[in-house]
mmCIF file of C-alpha atoms and ligand atoms in Angstrom:
data_model
loop_
_atom_site.group_PDB
_atom_site.id
_atom_site.type_symbol
_atom_site.label_atom_id
_atom_site.label_comp_id
_atom_site.label_asym_id
_atom_site.label_seq_id
_atom_site.Cartn_x
_atom_site.Cartn_y
_atom_site.Cartn_z
ATOM 1 C CA MET A 169 19.407 12.065 -14.564
ATOM 2 C CA MET A 170 17.176 9.451 -12.959
ATOM 3 C CA ASP A 171 18.358 7.989 -9.644
ATOM 4 C CA LEU A 172 18.645 4.205 -9.726
ATOM 5 C CA ILE A 173 17.408 2.315 -6.700
ATOM 6 C CA LEU A 174 20.552 0.333 -5.991
ATOM 7 C CA PRO A 175 20.361 -2.257 -3.199
ATOM 8 C CA ASP A 176 23.561 -1.045 -1.487
ATOM 9 C CA VAL A 177 22.233 2.479 -1.275
ATOM 10 C CA ILE A 178 18.964 1.237 0.228
ATOM 11 C CA THR A 179 20.582 -1.041 2.803
ATOM 12 C CA SER A 180 23.514 1.193 3.778
ATOM 13 C CA VAL A 181 23.125 2.060 7.495
ATOM 14 C CA LEU A 182 19.407 1.400 7.205
ATOM 15 C CA GLU A 183 17.926 1.640 10.679
ATOM 16 C CA THR A 184 15.963 -1.593 10.589
ATOM 17 C CA ARG A 185 16.562 -5.017 12.060
ATOM 18 C CA PHE A 186 15.321 -6.983 9.074
ATOM 19 C CA ILE A 187 13.012 -5.132 6.662
ATOM 20 C CA GLY A 188 15.212 -4.043 3.760
ATOM 21 C CA GLN A 189 18.391 -5.658 5.030
ATOM 22 C CA ARG A 190 18.205 -7.869 1.930
ATOM 23 C CA VAL A 191 17.177 -6.156 -1.313
ATOM 24 C CA ILE A 192 16.754 -7.792 -4.697
ATOM 25 C CA HIS A 193 16.742 -5.275 -7.534
ATOM 26 C CA PHE A 194 15.483 -5.767 -11.090
ATOM 27 C CA PRO A 195 15.944 -3.195 -13.863
ATOM 28 C CA SER A 196 12.674 -4.568 -15.210
ATOM 29 C CA HIS A 197 10.327 -7.310 -13.984
ATOM 30 C CA GLY A 198 6.787 -8.503 -14.680
ATOM 31 C CA SER A 199 5.681 -7.949 -11.089
ATOM 32 C CA THR A 200 7.621 -7.685 -7.842
ATOM 33 C CA MET A 201 4.708 -9.588 -6.230
ATOM 34 C CA GLU A 202 5.552 -12.645 -8.301
ATOM 35 C CA ALA A 203 9.278 -12.371 -7.565
ATOM 36 C CA ALA A 204 8.615 -11.876 -3.844
ATOM 37 C CA LYS A 205 6.253 -14.858 -3.774
ATOM 38 C CA GLN A 206 8.945 -17.026 -5.301
ATOM 39 C CA GLU A 207 11.353 -15.780 -2.614
ATOM 40 C CA ALA A 208 8.808 -16.485 0.138
ATOM 41 C CA ARG A 209 8.157 -20.016 -1.147
ATOM 42 C CA GLN A 210 11.906 -20.610 -0.923
ATOM 43 C CA LYS A 211 11.779 -19.299 2.664
ATOM 44 C CA ALA A 212 13.695 -16.086 2.006
ATOM 45 C CA VAL A 213 14.739 -14.217 5.115
ATOM 46 C CA GLU A 214 11.911 -12.116 6.584
ATOM 47 C CA GLY A 215 12.019 -8.524 5.392
ATOM 48 C CA THR A 216 13.465 -9.371 1.967
ATOM 49 C CA VAL A 217 12.531 -6.536 -0.396
ATOM 50 C CA VAL A 218 12.087 -6.953 -4.133
ATOM 51 C CA ILE A 219 12.310 -3.742 -6.162
ATOM 52 C CA ALA A 220 11.859 -3.167 -9.880
ATOM 53 C CA GLU A 221 12.767 -0.002 -11.766
ATOM 54 C CA GLU A 222 9.780 -0.819 -13.986
ATOM 55 C CA GLN A 223 7.136 -3.550 -14.074
ATOM 56 C CA THR A 224 5.764 -4.926 -17.293
ATOM 57 C CA SER A 225 2.712 -6.664 -15.706
ATOM 58 C CA GLY A 226 2.210 -4.713 -12.475
ATOM 59 C CA LYS A 227 -0.700 -6.085 -10.421
ATOM 60 C CA GLY A 228 -3.321 -3.883 -8.830
ATOM 61 C CA ARG A 229 -6.187 -4.805 -6.525
ATOM 62 C CA ALA A 230 -9.167 -6.703 -7.945
ATOM 63 C CA LYS A 231 -7.042 -8.125 -10.771
ATOM 64 C CA ARG A 232 -6.432 -4.685 -12.243
ATOM 65 C CA ILE A 233 -3.269 -3.662 -14.009
ATOM 66 C CA TRP A 234 -0.918 -1.354 -12.130
ATOM 67 C CA LEU A 235 1.192 0.929 -14.292
ATOM 68 C CA SER A 236 4.785 1.104 -13.059
ATOM 69 C CA PRO A 237 6.935 2.863 -15.596
ATOM 70 C CA LYS A 238 10.541 3.905 -14.974
ATOM 71 C CA GLY A 239 10.703 6.647 -12.368
ATOM 72 C CA SER A 240 7.991 5.090 -10.198
ATOM 73 C CA ILE A 241 8.511 3.013 -7.062
ATOM 74 C CA ALA A 242 7.463 -0.633 -7.189
ATOM 75 C CA LEU A 243 8.439 -2.889 -4.321
ATOM 76 C CA SER A 244 7.280 -5.936 -2.405
ATOM 77 C CA VAL A 245 8.249 -7.017 1.099
ATOM 78 C CA VAL A 246 8.282 -10.643 2.298
ATOM 79 C CA LEU A 247 6.881 -11.179 5.801
ATOM 80 C CA TYR A 248 5.932 -14.141 7.985
ATOM 81 C CA PRO A 249 3.374 -12.658 10.380
ATOM 82 C CA ASP A 250 1.272 -14.421 12.945
ATOM 83 C CA VAL A 251 -2.254 -15.032 11.704
ATOM 84 C CA SER A 252 -3.541 -12.517 14.279
ATOM 85 C CA GLN A 253 -1.453 -9.785 12.584
ATOM 86 C CA LEU A 254 -2.605 -10.449 9.039
ATOM 87 C CA SER A 255 -5.466 -7.952 8.919
ATOM 88 C CA TYR A 256 -3.172 -5.187 10.193
ATOM 89 C CA LEU A 257 -0.745 -5.459 7.273
ATOM 90 C CA VAL A 258 -2.884 -3.242 5.090
ATOM 91 C CA MET A 259 -2.992 -0.626 7.852
ATOM 92 C CA ILE A 260 0.756 -0.914 8.476
ATOM 93 C CA ALA A 261 1.519 -0.503 4.777
ATOM 94 C CA SER A 262 -0.855 2.462 4.379
ATOM 95 C CA LEU A 263 0.547 4.256 7.416
ATOM 96 C CA ALA A 264 4.159 3.584 6.395
ATOM 97 C CA ALA A 265 3.378 4.981 2.932
ATOM 98 C CA VAL A 266 1.742 8.194 4.163
ATOM 99 C CA ARG A 267 4.382 8.763 6.853
ATOM 100 C CA SER A 268 7.278 8.356 4.420
ATOM 101 C CA ILE A 269 5.755 10.443 1.611
ATOM 102 C CA GLU A 270 4.955 13.230 4.069
ATOM 103 C CA ALA A 271 8.336 13.109 5.808
ATOM 104 C CA VAL A 272 10.384 13.196 2.613
ATOM 105 C CA THR A 273 8.298 15.550 0.457
ATOM 106 C CA GLY A 274 6.383 17.654 2.980
ATOM 107 C CA LEU A 275 3.234 16.963 0.923
ATOM 108 C CA GLN A 276 -0.004 16.253 2.744
ATOM 109 C CA THR A 277 -1.601 12.884 2.007
ATOM 110 C CA GLN A 278 -4.975 11.307 2.663
ATOM 111 C CA LEU A 279 -6.044 7.678 2.987
ATOM 112 C CA LYS A 280 -9.116 6.406 1.168
ATOM 113 C CA TRP A 281 -10.530 3.083 2.318
ATOM 114 C CA PRO A 282 -9.164 0.522 2.079
ATOM 115 C CA ASN A 283 -5.637 1.578 1.180
ATOM 116 C CA ASP A 284 -5.378 4.234 -1.491
ATOM 117 C CA VAL A 285 -2.986 7.057 -0.721
ATOM 118 C CA LEU A 286 -4.168 10.316 -2.232
ATOM 119 C CA ILE A 287 -2.782 13.805 -2.622
ATOM 120 C CA LYS A 288 -5.475 16.456 -3.081
ATOM 121 C CA GLY A 289 -7.943 13.692 -3.945
ATOM 122 C CA SER A 290 -5.810 12.003 -6.636
ATOM 123 C CA LYS A 291 -4.205 8.606 -6.192
ATOM 124 C CA VAL A 292 -0.442 8.622 -5.716
ATOM 125 C CA CYS A 293 0.141 5.194 -4.168
ATOM 126 C CA GLY A 294 -1.518 1.788 -4.215
ATOM 127 C CA ILE A 295 -1.051 -1.131 -1.861
ATOM 128 C CA LEU A 296 -1.595 -4.815 -2.466
ATOM 129 C CA ILE A 297 -1.376 -7.538 0.177
ATOM 130 C CA GLU A 298 -1.154 -11.189 -0.764
ATOM 131 C CA SER A 299 -0.767 -14.094 1.605
ATOM 132 C CA GLU A 300 -0.936 -17.863 1.804
ATOM 133 C CA LEU A 301 -2.286 -19.868 4.686
ATOM 134 C CA GLN A 302 -0.986 -23.273 5.692
ATOM 135 C CA GLY A 303 -3.713 -24.735 7.879
ATOM 136 C CA SER A 304 -4.339 -22.041 10.439
ATOM 137 C CA ASN A 305 -0.877 -20.458 10.051
ATOM 138 C CA VAL A 306 0.367 -17.838 7.631
ATOM 139 C CA ALA A 307 2.923 -19.427 5.285
ATOM 140 C CA TRP A 308 3.908 -15.979 3.994
ATOM 141 C CA ALA A 309 2.530 -12.526 3.352
ATOM 142 C CA ILE A 310 3.704 -9.978 0.833
ATOM 143 C CA ILE A 311 3.148 -6.235 1.065
ATOM 144 C CA GLY A 312 3.318 -4.630 -2.385
ATOM 145 C CA ILE A 313 3.581 -0.867 -2.693
ATOM 146 C CA GLY A 314 3.475 1.183 -5.863
ATOM 147 C CA ILE A 315 4.115 4.932 -5.799
ATOM 148 C CA ASN A 316 3.858 7.334 -8.713
ATOM 149 C CA ALA A 317 7.106 9.107 -7.947
ATOM 150 C CA ASN A 318 9.031 10.765 -10.776
ATOM 151 C CA ASN A 319 6.371 10.324 -13.421
ATOM 152 C CA THR A 320 4.422 12.834 -15.448
ATOM 153 C CA MET A 321 0.879 11.597 -15.143
ATOM 154 C CA LYS A 322 -0.403 13.448 -18.189
ATOM 155 C CA ASP A 323 1.691 10.974 -20.203
ATOM 156 C CA TYR A 324 -0.831 8.322 -19.061
ATOM 157 C CA PRO A 325 -4.201 9.680 -20.259
ATOM 158 C CA LYS A 326 -6.203 6.626 -19.092
ATOM 159 C CA ILE A 327 -5.424 7.310 -15.432
ATOM 160 C CA ALA A 328 -4.369 10.969 -15.520
ATOM 161 C CA ALA A 329 -7.731 12.283 -14.302
ATOM 162 C CA ALA A 330 -7.647 10.247 -11.086
ATOM 163 C CA ALA A 331 -3.919 9.990 -10.432
ATOM 164 C CA THR A 332 -1.024 12.193 -9.497
ATOM 165 C CA SER A 333 2.674 11.729 -8.845
ATOM 166 C CA LEU A 334 5.104 13.127 -6.314
ATOM 167 C CA SER A 335 7.035 15.009 -8.995
ATOM 168 C CA ASP A 336 3.831 16.450 -10.485
ATOM 169 C CA GLU A 337 2.940 17.748 -7.021
ATOM 170 C CA MET A 338 6.431 18.991 -6.154
ATOM 171 C CA GLY A 339 7.284 20.448 -9.555
ATOM 172 C CA LYS A 340 10.597 18.582 -9.382
ATOM 173 C CA ASP A 341 11.895 15.043 -8.998
ATOM 174 C CA VAL A 342 12.009 13.470 -5.558
ATOM 175 C CA SER A 343 14.590 11.085 -4.133
ATOM 176 C CA ARG A 344 13.050 7.642 -4.536
ATOM 177 C CA VAL A 345 15.829 6.218 -2.387
ATOM 178 C CA ALA A 346 14.926 8.551 0.500
ATOM 179 C CA ILE A 347 11.263 7.559 0.247
ATOM 180 C CA ILE A 348 12.022 3.839 0.115
ATOM 181 C CA ARG A 349 14.423 3.990 3.072
ATOM 182 C CA CYS A 350 11.904 5.911 5.148
ATOM 183 C CA LEU A 351 9.100 3.561 4.058
ATOM 184 C CA LEU A 352 11.041 0.489 5.180
ATOM 185 C CA VAL A 353 11.938 2.028 8.544
ATOM 186 C CA GLU A 354 8.327 3.078 9.194
ATOM 187 C CA MET A 355 7.005 -0.299 8.081
ATOM 188 C CA GLU A 356 9.281 -2.142 10.478
ATOM 189 C CA LYS A 357 8.452 0.185 13.390
ATOM 190 C CA LEU A 358 4.735 -0.454 12.855
ATOM 191 C CA TYR A 359 5.173 -4.183 12.251
ATOM 192 C CA LEU A 360 7.279 -4.717 15.371
ATOM 193 C CA SER A 361 4.943 -2.674 17.546
ATOM 194 C CA VAL A 362 1.709 -4.221 16.232
ATOM 195 C CA GLY A 363 0.827 -6.001 19.512
ATOM 196 C CA ASP A 364 -2.971 -6.315 19.643
ATOM 197 C CA GLY A 365 -3.172 -3.887 16.692
ATOM 198 C CA GLU A 366 -5.224 -1.293 18.569
ATOM 199 C CA HIS A 367 -2.913 1.720 18.057
ATOM 200 C CA ILE A 368 -2.364 0.864 14.399
ATOM 201 C CA TYR A 369 -6.094 0.466 13.825
ATOM 202 C CA GLN A 370 -6.786 3.780 15.576
ATOM 203 C CA GLU A 371 -4.168 5.702 13.581
ATOM 204 C CA TRP A 372 -5.340 4.194 10.280
ATOM 205 C CA ARG A 373 -8.997 4.825 11.123
ATOM 206 C CA GLY A 374 -8.179 8.394 12.146
ATOM 207 C CA ARG A 375 -6.535 9.107 8.809
ATOM 208 C CA LEU A 376 -9.294 7.737 6.581
ATOM 209 C CA ILE A 377 -11.010 10.557 4.693
ATOM 210 C CA THR A 378 -13.816 8.136 3.851
ATOM 211 C CA LEU A 379 -15.517 8.028 7.241
ATOM 212 C CA GLY A 380 -18.722 10.013 7.682
ATOM 213 C CA LYS A 381 -18.951 10.594 3.929
ATOM 214 C CA LYS A 382 -21.632 9.596 1.427
ATOM 215 C CA VAL A 383 -20.012 6.969 -0.765
ATOM 216 C CA GLN A 384 -20.640 4.523 -3.548
ATOM 217 C CA VAL A 385 -18.872 1.209 -3.104
ATOM 218 C CA LEU A 386 -18.080 -1.173 -5.905
ATOM 219 C CA SER A 387 -17.589 -4.584 -4.317
ATOM 220 C CA GLY A 388 -17.249 -7.384 -6.850
ATOM 221 C CA GLU A 389 -20.371 -7.083 -9.004
ATOM 222 C CA ARG A 390 -22.283 -5.098 -6.378
ATOM 223 C CA VAL A 391 -22.708 -1.332 -6.333
ATOM 224 C CA LEU A 392 -23.731 -0.057 -2.909
ATOM 225 C CA ASP A 393 -24.669 3.450 -1.817
ATOM 226 C CA GLY A 394 -24.626 4.741 1.709
ATOM 227 C CA VAL A 395 -22.672 6.548 4.364
ATOM 228 C CA ALA A 396 -19.269 5.148 5.339
ATOM 229 C CA GLU A 397 -20.014 4.894 9.037
ATOM 230 C CA ASP A 398 -16.922 3.176 10.383
ATOM 231 C CA VAL A 399 -14.268 0.562 9.799
ATOM 232 C CA SER A 400 -13.841 -2.518 11.934
ATOM 233 C CA ARG A 401 -10.673 -3.957 13.423
ATOM 234 C CA ASP A 402 -10.389 -6.447 10.568
ATOM 235 C CA GLY A 403 -10.279 -3.531 8.114
ATOM 236 C CA SER A 404 -13.773 -3.941 6.689
ATOM 237 C CA LEU A 405 -15.994 -0.954 5.923
ATOM 238 C CA LEU A 406 -19.329 -0.496 7.686
ATOM 239 C CA LEU A 407 -21.762 1.106 5.268
ATOM 240 C CA ARG A 408 -25.083 2.581 6.473
ATOM 241 C CA HIS A 409 -27.805 2.443 3.840
ATOM 242 C CA GLY A 410 -30.821 4.745 3.426
ATOM 243 C CA ASN A 411 -33.075 2.066 4.975
ATOM 244 C CA ASN A 412 -30.791 2.083 8.036
ATOM 245 C CA TYR A 413 -29.389 -1.345 7.211
ATOM 246 C CA LEU A 414 -25.673 -1.670 7.965
ATOM 247 C CA SER A 415 -23.494 -3.754 5.654
ATOM 248 C CA ARG A 416 -19.976 -4.903 6.219
ATOM 249 C CA ILE A 417 -17.752 -4.721 3.150
ATOM 250 C CA VAL A 418 -14.523 -6.662 3.169
ATOM 251 C CA ALA A 419 -13.145 -5.568 -0.206
ATOM 252 C CA GLY A 420 -14.145 -2.919 -2.679
ATOM 253 C CA ASP A 421 -13.512 0.480 -4.180
ATOM 254 C CA VAL A 422 -15.033 3.610 -2.804
ATOM 255 C CA THR A 423 -16.068 6.760 -4.644
ATOM 256 C CA LEU A 424 -16.797 9.756 -2.473
ATOM 257 C CA ARG A 425 -20.186 11.243 -3.441
ATOM 258 C CA ASP A 426 -19.882 14.572 -1.616
ATOM 259 C CA ALA A 427 -17.254 17.155 -2.193
ATOM 260 C CA GLY A 428 -15.499 18.219 0.992
HETATM 261 C C1 BTN B 683 -3.856 -0.945 -6.199
HETATM 262 O O1 BTN B 683 -4.590 -1.451 -7.054
HETATM 263 O O2 BTN B 683 -4.105 0.161 -5.716
HETATM 264 C C2 BTN B 683 -2.658 -1.704 -5.700
HETATM 265 C C3 BTN B 683 -1.443 -1.451 -6.526
HETATM 266 C C4 BTN B 683 -0.219 -2.179 -6.015
HETATM 267 C C5 BTN B 683 0.974 -2.005 -6.930
HETATM 268 C C6 BTN B 683 2.231 -2.578 -6.370
HETATM 269 S S1 BTN B 683 3.648 -2.057 -7.271
HETATM 270 C C7 BTN B 683 4.634 -3.193 -6.401
HETATM 271 C C8 BTN B 683 3.829 -4.462 -6.314
HETATM 272 N N1 BTN B 683 3.974 -5.234 -7.523
HETATM 273 C C9 BTN B 683 2.844 -5.339 -8.207
HETATM 274 O O3 BTN B 683 2.714 -5.949 -9.274
HETATM 275 N N2 BTN B 683 1.863 -4.703 -7.560
HETATM 276 C C10 BTN B 683 2.335 -4.095 -6.339
#
């Protein structure tokens, strides 16, 4: 029988100060990003988590659709960071995701720039950050995390070739509650310790499988080829082209061109 992600079970003796101390749970919702944004606009307490058992209009990066059927994990976290912390949210979310998946399942994960979590090269988790500025301050920021958890990916032929799930990898269902609890604890640890961001940047950079590889980057309408040389502190990718020119890519999708 499928485990339900009940708020009480998430919050019970959760070792955080604020992330996940308030959980709003929907059996079904269009998108937890939209619900979390509404919460943030009404000044919900920082760390409020919105979870849906399934999303009917899940949002991915670059206006793509994110499939979140029952059995997956779909959650959004409301934060009010300082503007200097904004670019680290993607790193914090990525690291919290890989740490929690690895700790609970024992599976090995990889990070593909900017924030795809992979297992053996297939995507298992996606991260979306949305924020609103008010003058030079952050009014709110939302971290959205979607994990293919107890889902059989071959039931979704359109994405099956590039995606995997925790249960497909484990050969059995995983405890979504355990993953969520661990995710929230890790997220708060990273968020509270962000400081100047250096250690978070270094850990994120160190885990990226993209660096040093030949890649093709789709950034808006542009398709760029080169070697992923480095990432900068603001999270952008530095791509070295054949003519030695270096471009800085703020947002895009990377395909690795070399095996290994
Ligand atoms: C991606 O394109 O890789 C990002 C996917 C982000 C999906 C999550 S699921 C929870 C939250 N609600 C949404 O509608 N999207 C994010």
